[in-house]
Tab-separated table of C-alpha atoms in Angstrom:
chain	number	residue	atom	x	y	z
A	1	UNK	CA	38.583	20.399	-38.164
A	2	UNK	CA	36.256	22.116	-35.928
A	3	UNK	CA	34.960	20.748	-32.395
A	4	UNK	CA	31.184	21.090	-33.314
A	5	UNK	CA	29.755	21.237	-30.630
A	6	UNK	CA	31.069	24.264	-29.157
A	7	UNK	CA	30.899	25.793	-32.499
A	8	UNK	CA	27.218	25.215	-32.271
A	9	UNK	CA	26.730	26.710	-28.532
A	10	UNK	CA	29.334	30.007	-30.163
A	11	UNK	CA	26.434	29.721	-32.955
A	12	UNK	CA	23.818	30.559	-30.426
A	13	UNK	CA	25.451	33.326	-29.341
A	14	UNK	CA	25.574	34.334	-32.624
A	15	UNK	CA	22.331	33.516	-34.039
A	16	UNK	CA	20.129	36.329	-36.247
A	17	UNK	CA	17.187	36.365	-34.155
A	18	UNK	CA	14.582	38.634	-33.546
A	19	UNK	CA	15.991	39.916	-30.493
A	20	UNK	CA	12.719	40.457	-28.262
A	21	UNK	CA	13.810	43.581	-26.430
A	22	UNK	CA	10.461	43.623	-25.592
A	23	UNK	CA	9.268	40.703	-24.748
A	24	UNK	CA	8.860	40.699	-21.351
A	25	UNK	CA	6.661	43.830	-21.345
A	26	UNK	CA	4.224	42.052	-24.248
A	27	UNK	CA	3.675	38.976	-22.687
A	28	UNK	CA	2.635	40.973	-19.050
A	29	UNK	CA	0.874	43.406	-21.033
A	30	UNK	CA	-0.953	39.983	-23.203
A	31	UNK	CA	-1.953	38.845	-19.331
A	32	UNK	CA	-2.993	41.473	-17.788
A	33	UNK	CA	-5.143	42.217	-21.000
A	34	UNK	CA	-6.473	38.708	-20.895
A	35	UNK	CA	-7.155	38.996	-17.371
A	36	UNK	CA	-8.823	41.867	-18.054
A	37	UNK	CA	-11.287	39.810	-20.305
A	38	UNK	CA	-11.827	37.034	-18.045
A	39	UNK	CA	-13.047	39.262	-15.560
A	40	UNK	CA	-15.526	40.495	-17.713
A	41	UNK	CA	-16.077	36.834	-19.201
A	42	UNK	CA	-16.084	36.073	-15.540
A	43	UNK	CA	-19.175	38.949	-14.748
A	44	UNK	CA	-20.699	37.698	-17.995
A	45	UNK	CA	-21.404	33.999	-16.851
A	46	UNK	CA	-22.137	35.158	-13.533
A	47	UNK	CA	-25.642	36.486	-15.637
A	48	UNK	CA	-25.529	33.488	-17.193
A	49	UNK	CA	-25.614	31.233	-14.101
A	50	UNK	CA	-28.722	33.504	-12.577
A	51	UNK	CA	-30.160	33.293	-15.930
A	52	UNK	CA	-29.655	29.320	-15.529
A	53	UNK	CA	-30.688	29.122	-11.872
A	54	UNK	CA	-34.176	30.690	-12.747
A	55	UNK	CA	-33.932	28.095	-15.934
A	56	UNK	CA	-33.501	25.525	-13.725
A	57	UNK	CA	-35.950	26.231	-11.228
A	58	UNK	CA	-38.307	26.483	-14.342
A	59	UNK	CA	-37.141	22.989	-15.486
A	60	UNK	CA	-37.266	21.659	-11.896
A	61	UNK	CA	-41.198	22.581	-11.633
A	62	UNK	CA	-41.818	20.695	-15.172
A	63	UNK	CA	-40.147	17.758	-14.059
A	64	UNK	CA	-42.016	17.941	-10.592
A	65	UNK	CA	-44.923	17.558	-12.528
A	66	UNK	CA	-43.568	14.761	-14.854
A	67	UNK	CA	-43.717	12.378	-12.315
A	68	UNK	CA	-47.051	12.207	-12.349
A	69	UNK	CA	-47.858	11.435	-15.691
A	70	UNK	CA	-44.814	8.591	-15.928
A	71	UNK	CA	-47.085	7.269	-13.259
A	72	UNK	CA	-49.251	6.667	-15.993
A	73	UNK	CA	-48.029	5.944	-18.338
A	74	UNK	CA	-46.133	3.289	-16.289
A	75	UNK	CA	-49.472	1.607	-15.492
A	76	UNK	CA	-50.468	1.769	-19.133
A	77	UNK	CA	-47.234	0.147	-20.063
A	78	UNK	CA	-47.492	-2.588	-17.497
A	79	UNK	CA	-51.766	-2.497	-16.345
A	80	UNK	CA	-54.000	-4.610	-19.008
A	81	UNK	CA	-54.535	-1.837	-20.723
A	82	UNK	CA	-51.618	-0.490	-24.247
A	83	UNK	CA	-52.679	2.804	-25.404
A	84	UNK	CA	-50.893	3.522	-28.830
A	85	UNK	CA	-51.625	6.294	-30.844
A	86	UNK	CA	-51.984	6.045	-34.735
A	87	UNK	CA	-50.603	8.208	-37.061
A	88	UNK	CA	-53.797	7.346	-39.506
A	89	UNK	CA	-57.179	8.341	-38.543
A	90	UNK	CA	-59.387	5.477	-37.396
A	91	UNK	CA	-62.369	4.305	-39.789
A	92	UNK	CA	-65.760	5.721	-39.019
A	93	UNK	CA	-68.025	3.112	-37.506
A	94	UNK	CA	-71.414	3.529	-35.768
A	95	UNK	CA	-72.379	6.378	-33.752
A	96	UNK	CA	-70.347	8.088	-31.312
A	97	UNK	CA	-72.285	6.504	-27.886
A	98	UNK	CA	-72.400	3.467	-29.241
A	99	UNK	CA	-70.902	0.637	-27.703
A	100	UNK	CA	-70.357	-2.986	-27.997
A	101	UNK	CA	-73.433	-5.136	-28.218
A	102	UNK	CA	-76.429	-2.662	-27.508
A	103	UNK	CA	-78.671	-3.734	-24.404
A	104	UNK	CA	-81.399	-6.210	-25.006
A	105	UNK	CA	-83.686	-6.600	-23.173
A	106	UNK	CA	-82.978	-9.630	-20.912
A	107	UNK	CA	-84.699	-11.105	-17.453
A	108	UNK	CA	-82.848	-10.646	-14.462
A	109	UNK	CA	-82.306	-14.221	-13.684
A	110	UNK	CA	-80.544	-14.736	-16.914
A	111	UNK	CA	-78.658	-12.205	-16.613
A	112	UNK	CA	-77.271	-13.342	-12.588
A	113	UNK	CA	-76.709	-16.183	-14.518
A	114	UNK	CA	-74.945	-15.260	-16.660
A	115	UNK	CA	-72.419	-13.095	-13.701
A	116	UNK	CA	-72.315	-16.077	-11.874
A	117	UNK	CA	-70.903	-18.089	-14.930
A	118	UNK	CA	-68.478	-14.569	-15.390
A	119	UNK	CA	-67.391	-14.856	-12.132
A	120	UNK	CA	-66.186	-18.369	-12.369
A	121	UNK	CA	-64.114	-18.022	-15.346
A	122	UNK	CA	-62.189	-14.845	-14.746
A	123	UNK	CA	-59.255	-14.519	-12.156
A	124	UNK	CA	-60.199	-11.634	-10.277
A	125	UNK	CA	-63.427	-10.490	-8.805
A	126	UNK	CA	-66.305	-8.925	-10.646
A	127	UNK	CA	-67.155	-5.445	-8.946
A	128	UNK	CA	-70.597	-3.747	-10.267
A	129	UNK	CA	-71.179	-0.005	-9.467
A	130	UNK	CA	-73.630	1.110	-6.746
A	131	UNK	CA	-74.740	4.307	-8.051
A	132	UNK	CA	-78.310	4.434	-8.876
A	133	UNK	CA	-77.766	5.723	-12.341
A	134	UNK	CA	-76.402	2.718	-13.427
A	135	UNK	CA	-79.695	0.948	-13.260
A	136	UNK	CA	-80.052	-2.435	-13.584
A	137	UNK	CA	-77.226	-4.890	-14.942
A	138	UNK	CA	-78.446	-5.989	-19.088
A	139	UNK	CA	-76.163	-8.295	-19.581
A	140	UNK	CA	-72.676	-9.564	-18.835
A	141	UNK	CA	-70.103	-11.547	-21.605
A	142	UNK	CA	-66.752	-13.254	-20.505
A	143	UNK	CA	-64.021	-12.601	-23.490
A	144	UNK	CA	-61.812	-15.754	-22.609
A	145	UNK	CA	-58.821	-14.984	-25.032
A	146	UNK	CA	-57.635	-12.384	-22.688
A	147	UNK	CA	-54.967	-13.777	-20.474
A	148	UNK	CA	-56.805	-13.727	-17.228
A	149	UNK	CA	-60.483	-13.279	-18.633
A	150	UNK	CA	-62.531	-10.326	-19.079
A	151	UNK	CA	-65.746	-9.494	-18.384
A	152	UNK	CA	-68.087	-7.060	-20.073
A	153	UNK	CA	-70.892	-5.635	-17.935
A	154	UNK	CA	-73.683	-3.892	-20.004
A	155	UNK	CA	-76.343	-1.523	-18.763
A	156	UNK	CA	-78.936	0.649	-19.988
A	157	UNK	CA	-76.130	3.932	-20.370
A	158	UNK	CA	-73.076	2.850	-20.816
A	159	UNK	CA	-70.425	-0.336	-20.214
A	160	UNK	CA	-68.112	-1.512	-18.054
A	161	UNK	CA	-65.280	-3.652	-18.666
A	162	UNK	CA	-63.419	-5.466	-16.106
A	163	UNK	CA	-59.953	-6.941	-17.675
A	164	UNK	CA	-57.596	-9.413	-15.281
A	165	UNK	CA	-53.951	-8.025	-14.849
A	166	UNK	CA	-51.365	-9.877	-16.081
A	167	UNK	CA	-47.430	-9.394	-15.078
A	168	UNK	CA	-46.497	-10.450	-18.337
A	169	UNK	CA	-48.156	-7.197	-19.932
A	170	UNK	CA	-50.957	-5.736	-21.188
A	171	UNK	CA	-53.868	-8.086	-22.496
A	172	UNK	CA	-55.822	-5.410	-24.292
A	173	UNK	CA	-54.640	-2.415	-26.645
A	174	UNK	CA	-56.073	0.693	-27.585
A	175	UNK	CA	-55.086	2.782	-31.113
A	176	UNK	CA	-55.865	5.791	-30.850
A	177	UNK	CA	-56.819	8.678	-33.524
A	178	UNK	CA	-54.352	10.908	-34.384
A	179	UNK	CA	-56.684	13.891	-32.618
A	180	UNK	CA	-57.709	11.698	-29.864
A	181	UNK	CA	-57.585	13.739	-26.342
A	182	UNK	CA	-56.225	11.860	-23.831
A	183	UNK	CA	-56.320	13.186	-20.062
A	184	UNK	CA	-54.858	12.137	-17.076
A	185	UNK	CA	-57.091	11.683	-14.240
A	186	UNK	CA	-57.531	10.359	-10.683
A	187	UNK	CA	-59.981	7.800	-9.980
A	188	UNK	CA	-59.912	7.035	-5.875
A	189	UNK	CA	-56.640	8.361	-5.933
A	190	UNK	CA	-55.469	5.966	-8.983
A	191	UNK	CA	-54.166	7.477	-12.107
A	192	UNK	CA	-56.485	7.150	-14.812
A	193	UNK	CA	-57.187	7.846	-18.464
A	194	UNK	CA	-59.670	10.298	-20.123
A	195	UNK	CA	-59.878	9.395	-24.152
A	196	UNK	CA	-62.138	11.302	-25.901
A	197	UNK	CA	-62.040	10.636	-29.537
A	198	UNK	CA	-61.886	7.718	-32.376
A	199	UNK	CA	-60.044	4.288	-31.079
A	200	UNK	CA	-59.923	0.987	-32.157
A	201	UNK	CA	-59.607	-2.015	-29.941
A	202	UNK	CA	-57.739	-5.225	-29.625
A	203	UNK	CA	-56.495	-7.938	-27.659
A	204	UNK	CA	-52.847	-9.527	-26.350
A	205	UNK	CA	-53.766	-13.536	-26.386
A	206	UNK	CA	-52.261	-15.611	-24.658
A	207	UNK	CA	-49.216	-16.103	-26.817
A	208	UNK	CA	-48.254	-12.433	-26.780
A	209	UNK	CA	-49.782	-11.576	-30.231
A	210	UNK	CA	-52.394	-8.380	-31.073
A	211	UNK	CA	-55.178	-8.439	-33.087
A	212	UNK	CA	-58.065	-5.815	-33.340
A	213	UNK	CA	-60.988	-7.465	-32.977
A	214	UNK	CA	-63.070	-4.756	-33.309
A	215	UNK	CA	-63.378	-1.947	-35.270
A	216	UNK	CA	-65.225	0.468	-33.757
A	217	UNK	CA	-65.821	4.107	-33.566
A	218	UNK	CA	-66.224	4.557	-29.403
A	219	UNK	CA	-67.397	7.183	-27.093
A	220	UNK	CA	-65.696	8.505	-24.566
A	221	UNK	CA	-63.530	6.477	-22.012
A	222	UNK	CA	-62.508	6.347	-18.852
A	223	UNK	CA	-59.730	3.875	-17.763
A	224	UNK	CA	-58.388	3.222	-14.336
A	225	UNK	CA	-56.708	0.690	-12.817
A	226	UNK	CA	-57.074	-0.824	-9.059
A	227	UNK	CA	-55.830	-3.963	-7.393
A	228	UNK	CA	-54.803	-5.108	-10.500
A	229	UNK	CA	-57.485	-4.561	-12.160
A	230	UNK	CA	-58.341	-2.631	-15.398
A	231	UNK	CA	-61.335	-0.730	-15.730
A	232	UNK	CA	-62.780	1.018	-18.428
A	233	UNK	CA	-66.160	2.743	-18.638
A	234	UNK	CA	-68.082	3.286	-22.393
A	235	UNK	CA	-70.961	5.282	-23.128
A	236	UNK	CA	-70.918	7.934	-20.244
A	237	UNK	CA	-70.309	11.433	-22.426
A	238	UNK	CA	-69.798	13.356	-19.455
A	239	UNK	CA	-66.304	13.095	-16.891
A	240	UNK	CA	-68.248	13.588	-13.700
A	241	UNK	CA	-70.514	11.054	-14.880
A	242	UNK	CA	-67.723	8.625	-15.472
A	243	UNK	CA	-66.164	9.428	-12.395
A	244	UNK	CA	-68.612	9.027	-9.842
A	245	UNK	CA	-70.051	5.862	-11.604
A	246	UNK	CA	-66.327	4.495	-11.564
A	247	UNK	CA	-66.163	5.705	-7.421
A	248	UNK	CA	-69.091	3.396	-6.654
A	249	UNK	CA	-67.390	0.154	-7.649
A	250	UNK	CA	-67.864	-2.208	-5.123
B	1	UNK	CA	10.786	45.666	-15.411
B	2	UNK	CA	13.780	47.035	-14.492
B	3	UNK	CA	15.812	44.084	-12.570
B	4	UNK	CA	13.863	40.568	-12.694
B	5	UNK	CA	17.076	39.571	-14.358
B	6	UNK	CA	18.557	39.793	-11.424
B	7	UNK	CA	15.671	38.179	-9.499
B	8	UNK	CA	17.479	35.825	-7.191
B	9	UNK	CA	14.681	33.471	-6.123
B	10	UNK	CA	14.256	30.046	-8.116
B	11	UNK	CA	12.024	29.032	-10.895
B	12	UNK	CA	9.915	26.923	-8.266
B	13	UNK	CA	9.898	30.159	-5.981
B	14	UNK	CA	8.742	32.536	-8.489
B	15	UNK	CA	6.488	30.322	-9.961
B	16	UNK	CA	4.373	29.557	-6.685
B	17	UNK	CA	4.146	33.696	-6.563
B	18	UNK	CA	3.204	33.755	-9.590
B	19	UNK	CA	0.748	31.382	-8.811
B	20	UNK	CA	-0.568	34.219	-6.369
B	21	UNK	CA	-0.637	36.624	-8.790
B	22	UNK	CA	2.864	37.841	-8.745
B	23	UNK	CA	3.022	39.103	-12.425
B	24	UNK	CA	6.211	40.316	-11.450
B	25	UNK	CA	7.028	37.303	-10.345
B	26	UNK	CA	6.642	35.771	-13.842
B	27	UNK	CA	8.152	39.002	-15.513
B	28	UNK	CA	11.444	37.534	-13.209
B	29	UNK	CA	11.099	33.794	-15.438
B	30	UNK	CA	10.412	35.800	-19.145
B	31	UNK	CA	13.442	37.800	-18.393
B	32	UNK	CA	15.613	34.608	-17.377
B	33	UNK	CA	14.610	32.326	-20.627
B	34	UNK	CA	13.629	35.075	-22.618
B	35	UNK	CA	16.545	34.761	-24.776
B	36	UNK	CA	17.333	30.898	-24.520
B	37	UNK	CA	13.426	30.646	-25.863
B	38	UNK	CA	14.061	32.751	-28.670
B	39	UNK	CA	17.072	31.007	-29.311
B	40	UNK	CA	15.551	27.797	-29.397
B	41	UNK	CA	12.543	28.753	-31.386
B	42	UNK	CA	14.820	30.352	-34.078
B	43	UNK	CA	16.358	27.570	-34.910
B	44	UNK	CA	12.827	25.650	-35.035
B	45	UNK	CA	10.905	28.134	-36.879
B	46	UNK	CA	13.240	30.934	-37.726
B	47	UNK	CA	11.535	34.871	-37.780
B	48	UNK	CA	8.471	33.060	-36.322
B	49	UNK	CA	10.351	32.877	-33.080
B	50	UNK	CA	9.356	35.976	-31.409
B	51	UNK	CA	5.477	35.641	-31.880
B	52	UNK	CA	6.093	31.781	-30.714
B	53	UNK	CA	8.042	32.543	-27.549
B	54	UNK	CA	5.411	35.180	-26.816
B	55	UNK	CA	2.533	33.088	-27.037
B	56	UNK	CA	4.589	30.379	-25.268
B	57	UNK	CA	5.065	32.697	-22.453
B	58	UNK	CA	1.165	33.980	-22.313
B	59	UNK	CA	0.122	29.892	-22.419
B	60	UNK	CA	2.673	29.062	-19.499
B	61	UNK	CA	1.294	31.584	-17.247
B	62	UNK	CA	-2.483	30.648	-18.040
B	63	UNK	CA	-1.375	26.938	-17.120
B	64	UNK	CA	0.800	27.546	-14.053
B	65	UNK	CA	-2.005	26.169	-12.373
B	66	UNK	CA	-1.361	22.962	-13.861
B	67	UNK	CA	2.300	23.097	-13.364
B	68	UNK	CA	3.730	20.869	-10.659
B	69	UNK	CA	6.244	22.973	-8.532
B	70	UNK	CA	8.279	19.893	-7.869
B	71	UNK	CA	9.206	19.501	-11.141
B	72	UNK	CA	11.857	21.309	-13.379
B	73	UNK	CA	10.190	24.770	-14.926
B	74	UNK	CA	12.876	24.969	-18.005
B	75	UNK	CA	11.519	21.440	-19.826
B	76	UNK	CA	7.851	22.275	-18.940
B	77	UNK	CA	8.541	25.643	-20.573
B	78	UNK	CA	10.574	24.735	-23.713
B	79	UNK	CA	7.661	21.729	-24.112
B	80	UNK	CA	5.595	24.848	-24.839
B	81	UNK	CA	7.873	26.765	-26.801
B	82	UNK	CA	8.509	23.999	-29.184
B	83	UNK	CA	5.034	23.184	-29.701
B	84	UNK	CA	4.258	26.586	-30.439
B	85	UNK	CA	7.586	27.044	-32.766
B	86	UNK	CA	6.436	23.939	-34.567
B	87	UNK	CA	2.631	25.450	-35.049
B	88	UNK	CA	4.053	28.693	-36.463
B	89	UNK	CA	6.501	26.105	-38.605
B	90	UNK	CA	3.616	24.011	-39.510
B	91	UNK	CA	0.943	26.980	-40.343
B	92	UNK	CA	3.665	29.532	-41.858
B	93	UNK	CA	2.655	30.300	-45.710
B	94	UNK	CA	6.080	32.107	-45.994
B	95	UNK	CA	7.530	28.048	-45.334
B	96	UNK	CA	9.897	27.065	-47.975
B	97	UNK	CA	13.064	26.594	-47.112
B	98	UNK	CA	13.672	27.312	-43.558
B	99	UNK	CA	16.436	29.925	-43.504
B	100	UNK	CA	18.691	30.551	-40.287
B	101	UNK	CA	20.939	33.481	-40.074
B	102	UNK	CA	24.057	34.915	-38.531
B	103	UNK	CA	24.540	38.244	-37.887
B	104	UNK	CA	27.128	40.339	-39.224
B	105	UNK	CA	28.920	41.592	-36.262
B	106	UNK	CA	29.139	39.406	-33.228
B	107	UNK	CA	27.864	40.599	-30.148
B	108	UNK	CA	30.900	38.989	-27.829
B	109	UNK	CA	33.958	38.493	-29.534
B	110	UNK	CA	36.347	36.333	-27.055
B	111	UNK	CA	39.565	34.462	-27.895
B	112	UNK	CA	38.212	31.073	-27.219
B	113	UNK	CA	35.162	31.960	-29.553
B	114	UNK	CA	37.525	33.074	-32.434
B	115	UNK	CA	39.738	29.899	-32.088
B	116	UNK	CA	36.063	27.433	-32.965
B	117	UNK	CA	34.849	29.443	-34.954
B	118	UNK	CA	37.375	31.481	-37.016
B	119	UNK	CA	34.602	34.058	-38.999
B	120	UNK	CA	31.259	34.705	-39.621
B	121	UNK	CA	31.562	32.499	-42.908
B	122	UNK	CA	32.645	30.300	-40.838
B	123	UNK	CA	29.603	30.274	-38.795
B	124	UNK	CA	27.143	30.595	-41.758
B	125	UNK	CA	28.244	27.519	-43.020
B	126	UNK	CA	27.542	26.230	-39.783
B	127	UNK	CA	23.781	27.961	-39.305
B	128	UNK	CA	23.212	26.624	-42.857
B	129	UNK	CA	23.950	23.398	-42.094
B	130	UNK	CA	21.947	23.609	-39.200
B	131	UNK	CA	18.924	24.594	-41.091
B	132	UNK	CA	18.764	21.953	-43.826
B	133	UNK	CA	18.359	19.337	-41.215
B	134	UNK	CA	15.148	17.429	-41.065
B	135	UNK	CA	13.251	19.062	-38.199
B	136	UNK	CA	13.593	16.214	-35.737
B	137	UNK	CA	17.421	16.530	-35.408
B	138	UNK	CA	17.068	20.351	-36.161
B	139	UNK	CA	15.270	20.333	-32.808
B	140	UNK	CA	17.548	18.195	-30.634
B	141	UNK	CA	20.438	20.822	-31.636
B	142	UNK	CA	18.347	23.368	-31.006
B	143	UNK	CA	17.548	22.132	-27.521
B	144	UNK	CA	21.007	20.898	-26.724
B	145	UNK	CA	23.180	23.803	-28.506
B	146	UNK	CA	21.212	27.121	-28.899
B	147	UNK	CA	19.177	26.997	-25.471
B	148	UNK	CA	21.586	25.263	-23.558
B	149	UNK	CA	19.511	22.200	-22.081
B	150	UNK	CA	20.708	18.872	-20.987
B	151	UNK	CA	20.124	15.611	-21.846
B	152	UNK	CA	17.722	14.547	-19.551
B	153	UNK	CA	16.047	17.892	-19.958
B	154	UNK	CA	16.104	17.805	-24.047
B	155	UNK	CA	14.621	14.349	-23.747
B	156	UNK	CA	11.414	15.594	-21.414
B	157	UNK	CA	10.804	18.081	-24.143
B	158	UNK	CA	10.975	15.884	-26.809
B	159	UNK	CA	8.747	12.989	-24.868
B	160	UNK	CA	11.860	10.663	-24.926
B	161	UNK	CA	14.171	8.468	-23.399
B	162	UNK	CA	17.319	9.919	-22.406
B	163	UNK	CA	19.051	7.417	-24.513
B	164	UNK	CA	17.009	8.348	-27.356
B	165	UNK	CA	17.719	12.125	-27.024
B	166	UNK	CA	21.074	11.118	-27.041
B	167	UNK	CA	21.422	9.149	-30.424
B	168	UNK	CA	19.338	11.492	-31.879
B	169	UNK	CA	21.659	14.093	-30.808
B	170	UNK	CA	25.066	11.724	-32.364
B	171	UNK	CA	22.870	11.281	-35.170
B	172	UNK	CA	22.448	15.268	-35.775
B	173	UNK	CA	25.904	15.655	-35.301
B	174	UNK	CA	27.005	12.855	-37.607
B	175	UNK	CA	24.729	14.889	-40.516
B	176	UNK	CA	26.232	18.249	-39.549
B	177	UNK	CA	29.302	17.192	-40.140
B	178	UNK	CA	28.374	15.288	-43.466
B	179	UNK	CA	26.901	18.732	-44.546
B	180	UNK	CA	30.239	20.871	-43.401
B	181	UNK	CA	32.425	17.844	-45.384
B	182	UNK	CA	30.546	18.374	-48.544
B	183	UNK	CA	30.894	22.317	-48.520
B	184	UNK	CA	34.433	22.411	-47.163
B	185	UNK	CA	36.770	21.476	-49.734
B	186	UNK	CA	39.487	19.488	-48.369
């Protein structure tokens, strides 16, 4: 009978094991290798973090710039105004200027008539632009589905449309062609919308729900908001045109 | 390296210079569990034990950092040194049968010694005993027996109550001497 366990702490003394004479000298040698690498692992991602910093001042510039054209596409997201684009080119309609019922020719007191009558049945007020090129107002139609109301304002060159904000979302939509151009501008200091290309148009009624109502080939279009208000301008080919006609709103 | 075994300062003491940057410092600790880690890792993974302690040793100094210099440096080590005994275990093709060996001629020979253990048969018996235990209780002996750790120090390594280390130990023990019963003839 043996007492086991001081036979097993004589076993350790007596254990086969590799005896590691050297051990001591490996491991330091081990370290000081390894910290011989993460120095130069250290060196190396200094170059990496300059290489980053000029990265992220890159980045940073972008992102400055970002802002910007969130702003946008914040207003188009929550202005009258839903601009999607569509992955299937839009049908070919009439000509490229063409725009919603052409101007006929109409007597002026109809047509004041017919603004007064606008005026009444939208919620916001009708502006009409001031520059001389616009000419005299043709005509002027009230779309009532849109929540709010919108008006259409037709002269000799091109259209305005006038469409009531609504906090619940946008009340019209806009699907784009797949090579549609769309540019971010400034109108009076609001952000605004250059389309150039195919689009179809439709509506948000009242209960939510979009329908195009239209099929259409358009011009150019410029589309701005201001004091709640969406504008949109049809028929001008030209961007300075658009512009300064959209400046003279009053 | 001459003389960090007889580096008087404490395991807390030369850890915090080695800390600093003191690779002497931690020379001083490889030197004093140099041979208690080998012991222990023999009798985990057998000729493995060398490349285990030595990686055990690299990994402790990279994570000194991490070490808390209030608490005991022998578990925190051996918790190393087993996990790395049980990876070379775990990933060694040459794994069969894990064989544990005396050697022929013992280094110390003293009277007490020779009145346990009466030979080296004696003491094969013993090592093979020790080797066909299931890992688990392999370990605790190893802890306890070949690297000389306490209880409370056995059960930190193994992530255990004391009391656990403790029947696990009486438990190894109970086997061993199952295993010696069934070899000795009476």
């Amino acid at each position: 009978v043996i007492d086991l366990e001081h036979a097993l702490s004589d076993l350790a003394e007596h254990l086969d094991h590799p005896p590691g004479d050297r051990l001591v000298e490996t491991v330091r040698d081990r370290i000081a290798l390894s910290a011989g690498v993460e120095t130069r692992s250290r060196r190396r991602v200094r170059t990496l973090v300059a290489i980053a910093a000029v990265l992220v001042a890159i980045i940073a510039a972008v992102v400055a710039i970002a802002p910007a054209r969130h702003a946008v596409a914040d207003w188009l997201g929550i202005g009258a105004v839903e601009i999607r684009r569509s992955d299937r080119p839009q049908p070919a309609g009439s000509s490229a200027h063409t725009v919603p019922g052409a101007p006929s020719a109409r007597r002026d007191a109809a047509v004041r008539q017919e603004y007064a009558a606008a005026q009444h049945v939208v919620d916001f007020r009708i502006t009409t632009p001031k520059d001389a090129s616009a000419a005299v107002l043709s005509g002027v139609e009230v779309d009532r589905r849109v929540r709010g109301g919108l008006v259409v304002l037709r002269y000799p060159r091109f259209t305005l449309v006038e469409i009531a904000g609504d906090e619940h979302g946008p009340t019209i939509g806009k699907i784009l062609d797949p090579n549609a151009r769309v540019e971010p501008v400034t109108v009076d200091g609001q952000p605004g919308l250059w389309i150039v290309g195919a689009h179809e148009v439709g509506y948000f009624d009242r209960s939510g729900n979009f329908a195009i109502d239209t099929v259409r080939r358009s011009g150019p279009v410029l589309l701005w908001q201001r004091s709640g208000v969406t504008y949109r301008i049809e028929g001008l080919a030209r961007l300075s045109d658009a512009l300064r006609t959209a400046r003279s709103l009053h | 390296m001459q003389g960090h075994n007889m580096d008087r300062r404490s395991d807390a003491e030369l850890v915090i210079a080695a800390r600093e940057g003191d690779l002497d410092a931690f020379a001083a600790l490889v030197e004093r569990y140099r041979v208690p880690a080998l012991r222990f890792a023999y009798g985990i993974a057998g000729n493995e034990a060398e490349d285990a302690v030595q990686d055990a040793f690299v990994k402790a100094f990279r994570n000194l950092g991490g070490f808390r210099t209030d608490a005991a440096f022998r578990p925190w080590l051996f918790t190393i040194v087993a996990n790395e005994a049980r990876n070379r275990l775990r990933s060694s093709s040459r794994r069969r049968k894990l064989e544990l060996q005396v050697r022929d001629q013992p280094r110390t020979v003293g009277a007490a010694t020779d009145d346990i253990v009466a030979d080296l048969a004696q003491r094969e018996r013993l090592v093979d005993a020790v080797a066909s235990l299931p890992d688990r209780y392999r370990e605790v002996v190893a802890l306890r027996y070949f690297a000389g750790l306490s209880e409370s120090e056995t059960a930190e390594v193994l992530s255990c109550p004391v009391g656990t280390a403790k029947s696990r130990t009486s438990r190894a023990l109970d086997l061993l001497r199952a295993r010696l019963a069934e070899e000795v003839p009476s």
